[in-house]
Coordinates of C-alpha atoms (C1' of nucleotides) in Angstrom, one line a residue:
Chain A
M857 CA 65.6 95.6 94.6
K858 CA 63.9 98.8 95.7
N859 CA 61.1 98.7 98.3
F860 CA 57.7 99.3 96.9
P861 CA 55.4 101.2 99.2
H862 CA 52.0 99.8 100.0
S863 CA 52.1 96.3 98.8
S864 CA 54.5 93.8 97.4
N865 CA 52.9 91.3 95.0
T866 CA 49.6 92.8 93.9
L867 CA 48.7 96.1 92.4
S868 CA 46.2 98.1 94.4
V869 CA 45.9 101.6 93.1
N870 CA 43.7 104.3 94.6
G871 CA 41.7 102.2 97.0
N872 CA 39.0 100.0 95.4
R873 CA 39.5 100.9 91.8
T874 CA 40.5 97.9 89.7
L875 CA 43.5 97.8 87.4
A876 CA 41.3 98.2 84.3
Q877 CA 39.9 101.5 85.6
V878 CA 43.3 103.2 86.2
S879 CA 45.5 104.5 83.4
P880 CA 48.2 101.9 82.7
Y881 CA 50.7 104.6 82.4
R882 CA 50.1 105.8 85.9
I883 CA 50.4 102.2 87.1
L884 CA 53.7 101.9 85.4
L885 CA 55.0 105.1 87.0
K886 CA 53.9 103.7 90.3
A887 CA 55.5 100.3 89.7
G888 CA 58.8 102.1 89.3
S889 CA 61.6 99.5 89.1
H890 CA 59.8 96.7 90.9
L891 CA 60.1 93.8 88.5
Q892 CA 57.2 91.7 89.9
L893 CA 54.8 94.6 89.4
L894 CA 56.2 95.4 86.0
K895 CA 55.4 91.8 84.9
Q896 CA 51.9 92.2 86.2
V897 CA 51.4 95.3 84.1
H898 CA 52.9 93.5 81.1
A899 CA 50.3 90.7 81.6
H900 CA 47.6 93.2 81.9
L901 CA 48.6 95.0 78.7
V902 CA 48.6 91.7 76.8
T903 CA 45.2 90.6 78.2
T904 CA 43.6 93.9 77.5
S905 CA 45.0 94.1 74.0
R906 CA 46.9 97.3 74.6
Y907 CA 50.3 95.7 74.0
H908 CA 50.6 97.4 70.7
H909 CA 50.6 100.8 72.4
L910 CA 54.2 101.8 72.0
P911 CA 54.5 104.5 74.7
L912 CA 53.4 102.0 77.3
L913 CA 55.7 99.4 76.0
T914 CA 58.5 101.9 76.1
K915 CA 57.9 102.8 79.6
L916 CA 57.6 99.1 80.5
A917 CA 60.9 98.3 78.8
T918 CA 62.9 101.2 80.3
S919 CA 61.5 100.4 83.7
A920 CA 62.7 96.8 83.3
V921 CA 66.2 98.2 82.5
S922 CA 66.2 100.3 85.6
A923 CA 65.2 97.2 87.6
G924 CA 68.3 95.5 86.2
A925 CA 66.2 93.0 84.2
I926 CA 68.0 93.6 80.9
L927 CA 67.2 90.3 79.3
Y928 CA 63.5 90.8 80.1
A929 CA 63.7 94.3 78.5
Q930 CA 65.4 92.9 75.5
K931 CA 62.6 90.3 75.1
L932 CA 60.0 93.0 75.4
F933 CA 61.7 94.9 72.6
L934 CA 62.0 91.9 70.4
S935 CA 58.4 91.0 70.8
A936 CA 57.1 94.5 70.1
P937 CA 54.7 94.5 67.1
T938 CA 56.3 97.7 65.8
V939 CA 59.2 99.9 66.8
D940 CA 59.6 103.6 66.7
S941 CA 62.4 106.1 67.4
F942 CA 61.0 106.9 70.8
L943 CA 61.3 103.3 71.9
L944 CA 64.8 102.8 70.6
S945 CA 66.3 106.1 71.7
S946 CA 64.8 105.5 75.2
L947 CA 66.4 102.1 75.3
V948 CA 69.8 103.4 74.2
T949 CA 69.9 106.1 76.9
T950 CA 68.5 104.0 79.7
T951 CA 70.8 101.0 79.1
S952 CA 73.7 103.4 79.1
K953 CA 72.6 105.1 82.3
F954 CA 72.1 101.7 84.1
D955 CA 75.4 100.3 82.9
F956 CA 74.5 97.8 80.2
P957 CA 76.9 99.0 77.5
L958 CA 76.6 96.0 75.2
H959 CA 72.9 96.5 75.0
T960 CA 73.4 100.3 74.4
I961 CA 75.4 99.3 71.3
F962 CA 72.8 96.6 70.4
F963 CA 69.9 99.1 70.4
Y964 CA 72.0 101.7 68.6
R965 CA 72.6 99.2 65.8
H966 CA 68.8 98.6 65.6
M967 CA 68.4 102.4 65.2
L968 CA 70.8 102.5 62.3
A969 CA 69.3 99.4 60.7
R970 CA 65.9 101.1 60.8
K971 CA 67.3 104.4 59.5
I972 CA 66.2 106.2 62.6
S973 CA 68.2 109.4 63.1
P974 CA 70.1 109.5 66.4
T975 CA 69.9 112.6 68.5
N976 CA 72.7 114.2 70.6
Y977 CA 71.3 112.2 73.5
T978 CA 71.8 109.0 71.6
Y979 CA 75.4 109.8 70.8
T980 CA 76.4 110.7 74.3
S981 CA 75.0 107.4 75.5
V982 CA 76.6 105.3 72.8
I983 CA 80.0 107.0 73.3
K984 CA 79.8 106.5 77.1
A985 CA 79.0 102.8 76.4
S986 CA 82.0 102.5 74.1
A987 CA 84.1 104.0 76.9
K988 CA 82.8 101.4 79.4
L989 CA 83.6 98.6 77.0
K990 CA 87.1 100.2 76.4
D991 CA 86.2 99.7 72.7
L992 CA 88.3 102.2 70.7
K993 CA 87.0 100.9 67.4
A994 CA 83.3 101.3 68.4
G995 CA 84.0 104.8 69.7
K996 CA 85.8 105.8 66.5
V997 CA 82.9 104.5 64.4
V998 CA 80.4 106.5 66.4
H999 CA 82.8 109.5 66.2
C1000 CA 82.5 109.2 62.4
H1001 CA 78.7 109.1 62.6
V1002 CA 78.8 112.2 64.9
L1003 CA 80.8 114.1 62.3
A1004 CA 78.7 112.9 59.4
N1005 CA 75.5 113.9 61.0
G1006 CA 76.4 117.4 62.0
F1007 CA 77.2 117.1 65.7
R1008 CA 80.7 118.5 65.4
S1009 CA 79.9 121.4 67.6
D1010 CA 77.5 119.8 70.1
E1011 CA 78.8 120.6 73.5
F1012 CA 77.5 117.3 75.1
V1013 CA 78.6 115.0 72.3
Q1014 CA 82.0 116.5 72.1
A1015 CA 82.6 116.4 75.9
A1016 CA 81.5 112.7 75.7
L1017 CA 84.2 112.1 73.0
V1018 CA 86.9 113.9 75.1
S1019 CA 86.0 111.7 78.0
F1020 CA 85.9 108.6 75.8
Y1021 CA 89.4 109.1 74.3
A1022 CA 90.8 110.2 77.6
K1023 CA 89.5 107.1 79.4
I1024 CA 90.8 104.8 76.7
G1025 CA 94.3 106.4 77.0
E1026 CA 94.2 108.1 73.6
L1027 CA 95.2 111.4 75.1
E1028 CA 96.3 113.1 71.9
I1029 CA 93.0 112.5 70.2
A1030 CA 91.2 113.6 73.3
R1031 CA 93.2 116.8 73.4
K1032 CA 92.5 117.4 69.7
V1033 CA 88.8 117.0 70.2
F1034 CA 89.0 119.3 73.3
D1035 CA 91.0 121.9 71.4
E1036 CA 88.6 122.0 68.5
M1037 CA 85.5 122.5 70.7
P1038 CA 83.9 125.8 69.9
Q1039 CA 82.6 126.0 73.4
R1040 CA 84.4 124.0 76.1
S1041 CA 82.0 123.0 78.9
I1042 CA 83.2 122.5 82.4
V1043 CA 82.7 118.7 81.8
A1044 CA 85.1 118.8 78.8
W1045 CA 87.7 120.5 81.0
N1046 CA 87.2 118.0 83.8
S1047 CA 87.4 115.1 81.4
M1048 CA 90.6 116.3 79.9
I1049 CA 92.2 117.0 83.3
S1050 CA 91.1 113.7 84.7
G1051 CA 92.2 111.9 81.6
Y1052 CA 95.8 113.2 82.0
E1053 CA 95.8 112.3 85.7
Q1054 CA 94.4 108.8 85.2
N1055 CA 96.9 108.0 82.5
G1056 CA 99.9 109.0 84.6
F1057 CA 100.4 112.6 83.3
A1058 CA 99.8 114.4 86.5
E1059 CA 102.0 117.4 85.5
E1060 CA 99.8 117.9 82.4
A1061 CA 96.7 117.7 84.5
I1062 CA 98.0 120.4 86.8
S1063 CA 99.1 122.6 83.9
L1064 CA 95.7 122.4 82.3
F1065 CA 94.1 123.4 85.6
Y1066 CA 96.4 126.5 85.7
E1067 CA 95.4 127.2 82.1
M1068 CA 91.7 126.9 83.1
R1069 CA 92.2 129.3 86.0
E1070 CA 94.1 131.8 83.9
L1071 CA 91.3 131.8 81.3
G1072 CA 88.8 132.6 84.1
V1073 CA 86.9 129.3 83.5
Q1074 CA 85.0 128.5 86.7
F1075 CA 86.0 125.1 88.0
D1076 CA 84.0 122.9 90.3
S1077 CA 84.2 120.1 92.7
A1078 CA 85.0 117.4 90.1
T1079 CA 87.9 119.6 88.8
L1080 CA 89.3 119.8 92.3
V1081 CA 89.0 116.0 92.8
S1082 CA 91.1 115.3 89.7
L1083 CA 93.5 118.0 90.6
L1084 CA 93.9 116.5 94.1
S1085 CA 94.7 113.1 92.6
A1086 CA 97.4 114.8 90.4
C1087 CA 98.8 116.5 93.6
A1088 CA 98.9 113.1 95.3
D1089 CA 100.7 111.6 92.3
T1090 CA 103.4 114.3 92.3
G1091 CA 103.7 115.1 96.0
A1092 CA 102.4 118.6 95.3
L1093 CA 101.5 119.4 98.9
E1094 CA 101.4 123.1 98.5
L1095 CA 98.9 123.1 95.7
G1096 CA 96.9 120.4 97.4
S1097 CA 96.7 122.5 100.6
W1098 CA 95.6 125.4 98.4
V1099 CA 92.7 123.3 97.2
H1100 CA 91.8 122.5 100.8
E1101 CA 91.8 126.2 101.7
Y1102 CA 89.8 127.0 98.6
V1103 CA 87.2 124.4 99.5
K1104 CA 86.9 125.8 103.0
S1105 CA 86.8 129.5 102.2
N1106 CA 84.3 129.0 99.3
A1107 CA 82.0 126.8 101.3
I1108 CA 82.3 124.0 98.7
N1109 CA 80.4 121.0 100.0
L1110 CA 82.9 118.5 101.4
D1111 CA 81.1 115.4 100.0
V1112 CA 82.5 111.9 100.3
V1113 CA 84.4 112.0 97.0
L1114 CA 86.0 115.4 97.5
G1115 CA 86.8 114.5 101.1
T1116 CA 88.4 111.2 100.1
A1117 CA 90.5 112.9 97.4
L1118 CA 91.8 115.3 100.1
I1119 CA 92.6 112.4 102.5
N1120 CA 94.4 110.7 99.7
M1121 CA 96.4 113.8 98.8
Y1122 CA 97.5 114.5 102.4
S1123 CA 98.4 110.9 102.9
K1124 CA 100.5 110.6 99.8
C1125 CA 102.1 113.9 100.5
G1126 CA 103.1 112.7 103.9
N1127 CA 100.7 114.6 106.2
V1128 CA 98.7 111.9 107.8
S1129 CA 97.3 114.0 110.7
K1130 CA 95.9 116.5 108.2
A1131 CA 94.4 113.6 106.3
R1132 CA 92.7 112.4 109.6
G1133 CA 91.5 115.9 110.2
V1134 CA 89.6 115.9 106.9
F1135 CA 88.3 112.4 107.7
N1136 CA 87.0 113.6 111.0
V1137 CA 85.0 116.5 109.6
M1138 CA 83.4 114.6 106.7
N1139 CA 79.6 114.0 107.1
E1140 CA 79.6 110.8 105.2
H1141 CA 82.1 107.9 105.1
N1142 CA 81.8 105.1 102.6
V1143 CA 84.0 102.1 102.3
V1144 CA 86.4 104.1 99.9
A1145 CA 86.8 106.9 102.5
W1146 CA 87.6 104.4 105.3
T1147 CA 90.0 102.4 103.1
T1148 CA 91.8 105.5 102.0
M1149 CA 92.4 106.6 105.6
I1150 CA 93.5 103.2 106.7
S1151 CA 95.8 103.0 103.8
G1152 CA 97.2 106.4 104.6
Y1153 CA 98.1 105.3 108.1
G1154 CA 99.6 102.0 106.8
M1155 CA 101.9 103.7 104.2
H1156 CA 103.5 105.8 106.9
G1157 CA 104.0 102.9 109.4
Y1158 CA 101.2 103.8 111.7
G1159 CA 100.0 100.2 112.0
K1160 CA 98.2 100.6 115.3
E1161 CA 96.2 103.6 114.1
A1162 CA 95.3 101.6 110.9
I1163 CA 94.0 98.7 113.0
D1164 CA 92.2 100.9 115.4
L1165 CA 90.4 102.7 112.5
F1166 CA 89.6 99.3 110.9
R1167 CA 88.1 98.1 114.2
L1168 CA 86.0 101.3 114.5
M1169 CA 84.8 100.8 111.0
L1170 CA 83.6 97.2 111.7
N1171 CA 82.0 98.3 115.0
L1172 CA 80.0 100.9 113.2
G1173 CA 78.7 98.2 110.9
M1174 CA 80.5 99.4 107.7
C1175 CA 81.3 96.5 105.3
P1176 CA 85.0 96.3 104.3
N1177 CA 85.8 95.1 100.7
E1178 CA 88.9 93.4 99.3
V1179 CA 90.8 96.8 98.9
T1180 CA 90.2 97.5 102.6
F1181 CA 91.8 94.2 103.5
I1182 CA 94.8 95.0 101.3
A1183 CA 95.2 98.3 103.1
V1184 CA 94.9 96.6 106.5
L1185 CA 97.3 93.8 105.8
S1186 CA 99.8 96.1 104.2
A1187 CA 99.6 98.3 107.3
C1188 CA 100.2 95.3 109.5
A1189 CA 103.1 94.2 107.3
H1190 CA 104.9 97.6 107.5
A1191 CA 104.3 97.8 111.3
G1192 CA 105.3 94.3 112.2
L1193 CA 101.7 93.4 113.4
F1194 CA 101.6 89.9 112.1
Q1195 CA 99.1 88.7 114.8
E1196 CA 96.7 91.4 113.8
G1197 CA 97.3 90.7 110.2
R1198 CA 96.5 87.0 110.7
E1199 CA 93.3 87.9 112.4
A1200 CA 92.3 90.3 109.7
L1201 CA 92.9 87.7 107.0
A1202 CA 90.8 85.2 109.0
I1203 CA 87.7 87.5 109.1
M1204 CA 87.6 88.1 105.3
K1205 CA 85.2 85.2 105.0
D1206 CA 82.8 86.9 107.4
Y1207 CA 82.3 89.5 104.6
S1208 CA 82.1 86.9 101.9
L1209 CA 85.5 87.8 100.6
V1210 CA 88.1 85.3 99.4
P1211 CA 91.8 86.3 99.8
G1212 CA 93.3 87.0 96.4
M1213 CA 97.0 87.0 95.4
E1214 CA 97.4 90.6 96.6
H1215 CA 96.4 89.6 100.1
H1216 CA 98.7 86.6 100.0
V1217 CA 101.6 88.9 99.0
C1218 CA 100.8 91.1 102.0
M1219 CA 101.0 88.0 104.3
V1220 CA 104.3 86.9 102.9
D1221 CA 105.6 90.4 103.2
M1222 CA 104.3 90.6 106.8
F1223 CA 106.0 87.3 107.9
G1224 CA 109.1 88.2 106.0
R1225 CA 109.5 91.7 107.4
A1226 CA 108.9 90.3 110.9
G1227 CA 111.8 87.9 110.3
L1228 CA 109.6 84.8 110.2
L1229 CA 111.3 83.7 107.0
S1230 CA 110.6 80.1 107.1
E1231 CA 106.9 80.8 107.9
A1232 CA 106.9 83.2 104.9
F1233 CA 108.5 80.6 102.6
Q1234 CA 106.1 78.0 103.8
Y1235 CA 103.1 80.3 103.2
A1236 CA 104.3 81.0 99.7
K1237 CA 104.7 77.3 98.9
E1238 CA 101.3 76.5 100.4
L1239 CA 99.6 78.8 97.9
N1240 CA 99.7 75.8 95.6
P1241 CA 97.8 74.7 93.6
V1242 CA 97.6 78.4 93.0
Q1243 CA 101.1 79.0 91.7
P1244 CA 102.7 81.9 93.7
T1245 CA 103.0 84.9 91.5
P1246 CA 106.3 86.8 91.1
A1247 CA 105.0 89.4 93.5
V1248 CA 105.0 86.8 96.3
W1249 CA 108.6 85.8 95.6
T1250 CA 109.6 89.4 95.3
A1251 CA 108.2 90.1 98.8
L1252 CA 110.0 87.1 100.2
L1253 CA 113.2 88.1 98.5
G1254 CA 113.1 91.5 100.0
A1255 CA 112.7 89.9 103.4
C1256 CA 115.6 87.6 102.8
K1257 CA 117.7 90.6 101.9
M1258 CA 116.5 92.5 104.9
H1259 CA 117.3 89.7 107.3
K1260 CA 120.5 88.7 105.5
N1261 CA 119.3 85.1 104.9
Y1262 CA 121.1 84.7 101.6
D1263 CA 120.8 80.9 101.2
L1264 CA 117.0 81.1 101.3
G1265 CA 117.3 84.2 99.2
V1266 CA 119.0 82.3 96.4
E1267 CA 116.3 79.6 96.6
V1268 CA 113.6 82.2 96.3
A1269 CA 115.5 84.0 93.6
D1270 CA 115.6 80.8 91.5
N1271 CA 111.8 80.6 91.8
L1272 CA 111.4 84.2 90.7
F1273 CA 113.7 83.6 87.8
V1274 CA 111.5 80.7 86.6
A1275 CA 108.3 82.6 87.2
E1276 CA 109.1 85.7 85.2
P1277 CA 112.2 85.5 83.1
D1278 CA 111.7 88.8 81.3
N1279 CA 111.4 91.3 84.1
A1280 CA 114.4 93.5 84.3
G1281 CA 113.7 94.5 87.9
H1282 CA 113.8 90.9 89.0
Y1283 CA 117.2 90.4 87.3
V1284 CA 118.6 93.2 89.5
L1285 CA 117.2 91.7 92.6
L1286 CA 118.5 88.3 91.6
S1287 CA 122.0 89.4 90.9
N1288 CA 122.1 91.4 94.1
M1289 CA 121.0 88.3 96.0
Y1290 CA 123.7 86.1 94.3
A1291 CA 126.3 88.8 95.1
L1292 CA 125.3 89.0 98.7
A1293 CA 125.5 85.2 98.9
G1294 CA 129.0 85.4 97.4
Q1295 CA 128.0 83.5 94.2
M1296 CA 129.8 85.8 91.9
E1297 CA 129.7 83.4 88.9
R1298 CA 125.9 83.6 89.1
V1299 CA 126.0 87.4 89.2
E1300 CA 128.0 87.3 86.0
M1301 CA 125.5 84.8 84.5
V1302 CA 122.5 87.0 85.4
R1303 CA 124.2 90.1 84.1
N1304 CA 125.0 88.5 80.8
A1305 CA 121.5 87.2 80.4
M1306 CA 120.2 90.7 81.0
I1307 CA 122.5 92.2 78.4
S1308 CA 121.8 89.5 75.8
K1309 CA 118.0 90.0 76.3
G1310 CA 118.5 93.8 76.1
L1311 CA 116.7 94.3 79.4
K1312 CA 116.9 97.6 81.3
K1313 CA 115.4 98.4 84.6
P1314 CA 112.9 101.2 84.5
V1315 CA 114.3 104.5 85.8
G1316 CA 113.1 105.7 89.2
Y1317 CA 112.3 109.3 89.9
S1318 CA 112.3 111.7 92.8
I1319 CA 110.3 114.8 93.0
V1320 CA 110.6 118.0 95.0
E1321 CA 108.0 120.7 95.0
I1322 CA 109.1 124.4 95.1
D1323 CA 106.6 127.3 94.7
Q1324 CA 103.9 125.0 93.6
R1325 CA 106.0 123.5 90.9
A1326 CA 107.2 119.9 90.9
H1327 CA 110.8 119.2 89.9
L1328 CA 111.6 115.7 88.7
F1329 CA 115.1 114.0 89.0
S1330 CA 116.4 110.7 87.9
S1331 CA 119.6 109.1 89.1
G1332 CA 122.7 111.0 87.9
D1333 CA 120.4 113.6 86.2
M1334 CA 122.5 116.4 84.6
S1335 CA 119.8 117.9 82.4
R1336 CA 119.2 121.1 84.3
P1337 CA 121.0 124.4 83.9
E1338 CA 121.7 124.3 87.6
S1339 CA 123.1 120.7 87.5
M1340 CA 126.7 121.7 88.3
A1341 CA 125.6 123.9 91.2
I1342 CA 123.5 121.0 92.5
L1343 CA 126.3 118.5 92.3
Q1344 CA 128.7 120.9 94.0
F1345 CA 126.3 121.6 96.8
L1346 CA 125.6 117.9 97.1
D1347 CA 129.3 117.2 97.4
E1348 CA 129.6 119.7 100.2
L1349 CA 126.6 118.2 101.9
I1350 CA 128.0 114.7 101.7
Q1351 CA 131.3 115.9 102.9
Q1352 CA 129.6 117.3 106.0
I1353 CA 127.5 114.3 106.7
K1354 CA 130.6 112.0 106.3
E1355 CA 132.3 114.1 108.9
A1356 CA 129.3 113.6 111.1
G1357 CA 129.7 109.8 110.7
Y1358 CA 127.8 108.8 107.5
V1359 CA 129.1 105.7 105.7
P1360 CA 127.7 105.0 102.2
F1361 CA 126.1 101.6 102.1
S1362 CA 127.2 100.4 98.7
Q1363 CA 125.8 96.9 99.2
A1364 CA 122.4 98.4 98.4
I1365 CA 123.3 98.8 94.8
L1366 CA 125.4 95.7 94.3
H1367 CA 124.3 95.1 90.8
E1368 CA 127.8 94.4 89.5
L1369 CA 129.1 98.0 89.7
E1370 CA 132.7 98.8 90.4
E1371 CA 133.3 100.4 93.8
E1372 CA 133.7 103.8 92.2
E1373 CA 130.5 103.4 90.2
K1374 CA 128.7 102.3 93.3
E1375 CA 129.6 105.4 95.2
Y1376 CA 128.7 107.5 92.2
A1377 CA 125.2 105.9 91.9
L1378 CA 124.6 106.3 95.7
R1379 CA 125.9 109.9 95.7
Y1380 CA 123.8 111.0 92.8
H1381 CA 120.8 109.0 93.6
S1382 CA 117.6 110.9 92.4
E1383 CA 116.4 111.5 96.0
K1384 CA 119.7 113.2 96.9
L1385 CA 119.6 115.3 93.8
A1386 CA 116.1 116.4 94.5
I1387 CA 116.8 117.2 98.1
A1388 CA 120.0 119.2 97.2
F1389 CA 118.0 121.1 94.6
G1390 CA 115.2 121.8 97.1
L1391 CA 117.7 123.1 99.8
L1392 CA 119.4 125.3 97.2
K1393 CA 116.2 126.9 96.0
T1394 CA 114.6 127.5 99.4
S1395 CA 115.4 129.4 102.5
P1396 CA 116.7 127.5 105.6
G1397 CA 113.9 125.4 107.1
E1398 CA 111.4 126.1 104.4
L1399 CA 111.7 122.8 102.6
L1400 CA 110.8 120.9 105.7
G1401 CA 107.9 123.3 106.5
L1402 CA 109.7 124.6 109.6
Chain B
dT736 C1' 56.5 111.2 75.5
dT737 C1' 62.1 109.9 77.8
dA738 C1' 66.9 111.4 78.6
dG739 C1' 73.0 113.8 78.8
dG740 C1' 79.1 114.4 79.1
dG741 C1' 83.2 114.9 84.3
dT742 C1' 85.0 113.2 90.3
dT743 C1' 87.4 109.0 95.5
dA744 C1' 90.8 103.8 97.8
dG745 C1' 95.1 99.0 96.0

DNA sequence: TTAGGGTTAG
């Protein structure tokens, strides 16, 4: 609730003048979104018989929406003696703005029922509400209304549609609307770029940005934020650094959103000190910025730095949320700081947070990695009556493998098998664990089960960036024209490192492969292919930034 | 007599 200046419970306007002497509209403006005052005005309007005055009622209802009193606003509307287009379109736009999408649709239906013609403002609001509700059908219906009522070339409505389809994952439709726009606004470009990135098509997001630049369309901060996310997704450090330089040399305001996107990009691309550099020069830090930086430290094994930053955050009075705690616990797990992790989990309640399954997974992972296997197993079992999720068992299984405790590993694997019988990734973990425990008949059983169910483990990828272009490799990938050269070069490299003492660790891919196959899979692992390609295509030292 | 579509962490 916002603070209301002057007084809290009674209206005193302009010194001694009474309520009746002052324009009710001015009182309403002054009441702002203070619900108590709005109700007083409401009562006043009723007692002075001005309740039928629609402009006043409209202002009252939209103020109630902005105060979060959506049901009160709805009652006001339903009790109105008459309704006009101003009242309804105001309610549609205000409910959309203040995040009451169901009510936006509700008032829009009332508009249609009363044959009130929507404007482009109405359409943008209703489309945004459909996006919030992830309601494809509602959005498509509104899209039809848009076309039928001649808003096919309205810049605002079309941009809202691009955004809607992109958010809901219908990228082809989004692109079609985008392509057919007579005038593409910056917002339409940004919606399309962000849509690609949010749906896992970072390459397309980056391409579209290049297209935008080549066409001479001026991009803005929001474009760069989505572009940075795409860089983070693909490891495109060079392009991400270009964005940073661009921001600095064009004096673009480094607000908390842009700053956080830069921190995230540098962290994911492996440059934590640059990430911290950005964090340090930002003027404003919200919980997302803090969490991103803590998470950046954590993912690179800098547990102490993550904990120090977390403590600094708390000392400065910033409130962590559940994501912050996931970042902290994960950092502790990777750095072996289980004491710190335990303390962090214990203080969640001080911030009215309850540990969820993701936090428990971190704890199991933390004990497991630290070699405290029985503690981890105990923790996992004590999660009852909340049944441990497969993620908990997977974390524990990884720990059993890491610490070569195969007996416990098999026990855990059995739990995993029961918990999620259709996950191909788990089958591979299971069969590896059985193989390590020497239970070959079970390996056979798991493998057969996998084949009979037609399950296949999703393919993993490795990416290397050369000249601002990301190159993607999967294991044994032979799809490039340079494939033979890459393999030849890789063979030479492997020969050299073998001479230097390298022994392939074929246990790591035990999934019932013959010895020869094992070595093939290890040798042509996607990371190795990507690195060989990178070394081939760059001058000595360049790939490592030397 | 009102008001708009795009951007950050797991």
